[in-house]
CSV table of C-alpha atoms in Angstrom, one decimal:
chain,number,residue,atom,x,y,z
A,75,UNK,CA,137.1,82.5,110.2
A,76,UNK,CA,140.2,81.3,108.7
A,77,UNK,CA,141.4,78.4,108.3
A,78,UNK,CA,144.3,79.8,110.7
A,79,UNK,CA,141.2,80.6,113.3
A,80,UNK,CA,140.3,76.7,112.3
A,81,UNK,CA,143.3,75.1,113.8
A,82,UNK,CA,143.8,78.1,116.5
A,83,UNK,CA,140.3,76.5,117.4
A,84,UNK,CA,139.0,72.8,116.0
A,85,UNK,CA,139.4,69.4,117.1
A,86,UNK,CA,138.3,66.5,115.5
A,87,UNK,CA,137.0,63.7,117.5
A,88,UNK,CA,138.9,60.7,115.1
A,89,UNK,CA,136.3,58.2,115.8
A,90,UNK,CA,132.9,60.0,114.6
A,91,UNK,CA,135.3,63.4,111.8
A,92,UNK,CA,133.0,65.4,114.0
A,93,UNK,CA,135.2,68.5,113.8
A,94,UNK,CA,134.5,71.0,116.6
A,95,UNK,CA,134.9,74.3,117.4
A,96,UNK,CA,136.1,75.7,121.3
A,97,UNK,CA,132.4,75.5,122.9
A,98,UNK,CA,132.2,72.4,121.3
A,99,UNK,CA,129.7,73.1,118.4
A,100,UNK,CA,130.0,70.8,115.1
A,101,UNK,CA,130.8,71.6,111.9
A,102,UNK,CA,128.4,70.4,109.4
A,103,UNK,CA,129.4,72.7,106.2
A,104,UNK,CA,133.2,74.3,105.3
A,105,UNK,CA,132.7,77.1,102.3
A,106,UNK,CA,135.3,77.6,100.9
A,107,UNK,CA,135.9,81.5,99.7
A,108,UNK,CA,139.9,80.7,99.4
A,109,UNK,CA,142.5,78.0,99.0
A,110,UNK,CA,142.5,78.2,95.3
A,111,UNK,CA,146.0,78.8,94.9
A,112,UNK,CA,149.6,78.3,97.2
A,113,UNK,CA,149.1,81.7,98.2
A,114,UNK,CA,146.4,81.2,100.5
A,115,UNK,CA,148.8,79.2,102.9
A,116,UNK,CA,151.6,80.7,103.7
A,117,UNK,CA,152.2,79.4,107.0
A,118,UNK,CA,151.5,75.5,109.1
A,119,UNK,CA,148.8,76.6,110.7
A,120,UNK,CA,147.2,77.3,106.8
A,121,UNK,CA,148.3,73.6,106.2
A,122,UNK,CA,146.9,71.8,109.2
A,123,UNK,CA,143.5,73.0,109.4
A,124,UNK,CA,142.9,71.9,105.7
A,125,UNK,CA,144.1,68.7,106.5
A,126,UNK,CA,141.6,68.8,110.3
A,127,UNK,CA,139.0,69.5,108.1
A,128,UNK,CA,139.2,66.9,105.5
A,129,UNK,CA,139.7,64.2,107.8
A,130,UNK,CA,136.4,65.8,108.8
A,131,UNK,CA,133.2,64.3,108.1
A,132,UNK,CA,131.4,68.0,107.5
A,133,UNK,CA,130.0,68.9,103.9
A,134,UNK,CA,133.3,70.8,102.3
A,135,UNK,CA,131.8,72.8,98.5
A,136,UNK,CA,133.7,73.1,96.0
A,137,UNK,CA,135.4,69.7,97.4
A,138,UNK,CA,138.7,69.3,97.2
A,139,UNK,CA,139.2,67.5,94.3
A,140,UNK,CA,136.8,70.3,92.6
A,141,UNK,CA,139.6,73.2,94.4
A,142,UNK,CA,142.4,71.1,92.6
A,143,UNK,CA,141.3,71.6,89.2
A,144,UNK,CA,141.8,75.4,90.3
A,145,UNK,CA,138.7,76.7,87.5
A,146,UNK,CA,135.5,76.4,89.8
A,147,UNK,CA,134.6,79.6,89.8
A,148,UNK,CA,135.7,79.7,85.9
A,149,UNK,CA,133.3,77.5,85.0
A,150,UNK,CA,130.2,79.2,87.1
A,151,UNK,CA,131.1,82.1,85.2
A,152,UNK,CA,130.7,80.5,81.8
A,153,UNK,CA,127.9,78.3,82.6
A,154,UNK,CA,125.6,79.7,84.8
A,155,UNK,CA,121.7,79.4,82.6
A,156,UNK,CA,122.3,76.4,80.3
A,157,UNK,CA,119.7,74.5,80.0
A,158,UNK,CA,119.6,71.5,76.8
A,159,UNK,CA,117.0,70.1,75.6
A,160,UNK,CA,115.8,66.2,76.0
A,161,UNK,CA,113.6,65.6,73.9
A,162,UNK,CA,111.0,67.2,70.6
A,163,UNK,CA,107.9,69.1,70.5
A,164,UNK,CA,105.7,67.1,70.2
A,165,UNK,CA,106.8,65.2,72.1
A,166,UNK,CA,105.3,64.0,75.8
A,167,UNK,CA,109.4,62.1,77.0
A,168,UNK,CA,112.1,63.3,78.4
A,169,UNK,CA,112.5,66.9,79.8
A,170,UNK,CA,114.8,69.9,80.5
A,171,UNK,CA,118.4,69.4,81.9
A,172,UNK,CA,120.1,72.4,84.1
A,173,UNK,CA,122.3,73.1,85.0
A,174,UNK,CA,126.5,74.7,84.8
A,175,UNK,CA,129.3,72.5,83.9
A,176,UNK,CA,127.5,71.4,80.9
A,177,UNK,CA,129.8,71.2,78.0
A,178,UNK,CA,130.0,72.8,74.8
A,179,UNK,CA,128.9,71.4,71.7
A,180,UNK,CA,127.9,72.2,69.2
A,181,UNK,CA,125.7,69.0,68.6
A,182,UNK,CA,123.4,70.9,71.2
A,183,UNK,CA,122.3,74.6,70.3
A,184,UNK,CA,118.6,74.6,69.5
């Protein structure tokens, strides 16, 4: 479904924040594969859809703030699979933190 399709078929219940598609189905999650550049919003319909989505209570992935950073895909490519050891091998306390947004540091090299 495109952003223009959202504008044409969706309605927002302002009281509950629920965005519903034609037929009444509520939308719980929006996953954006586009929307990272102004070129992804060629007409007013795309902007209207994004406004509806942002005002809705549905979860957005990535968030608008993350999209505005302009680097989520690059972060995912560069940082996937990083692990940080948080304990020594002789200690029973601590553990391992895993994630894709771990900052590189010469002090984290094993």
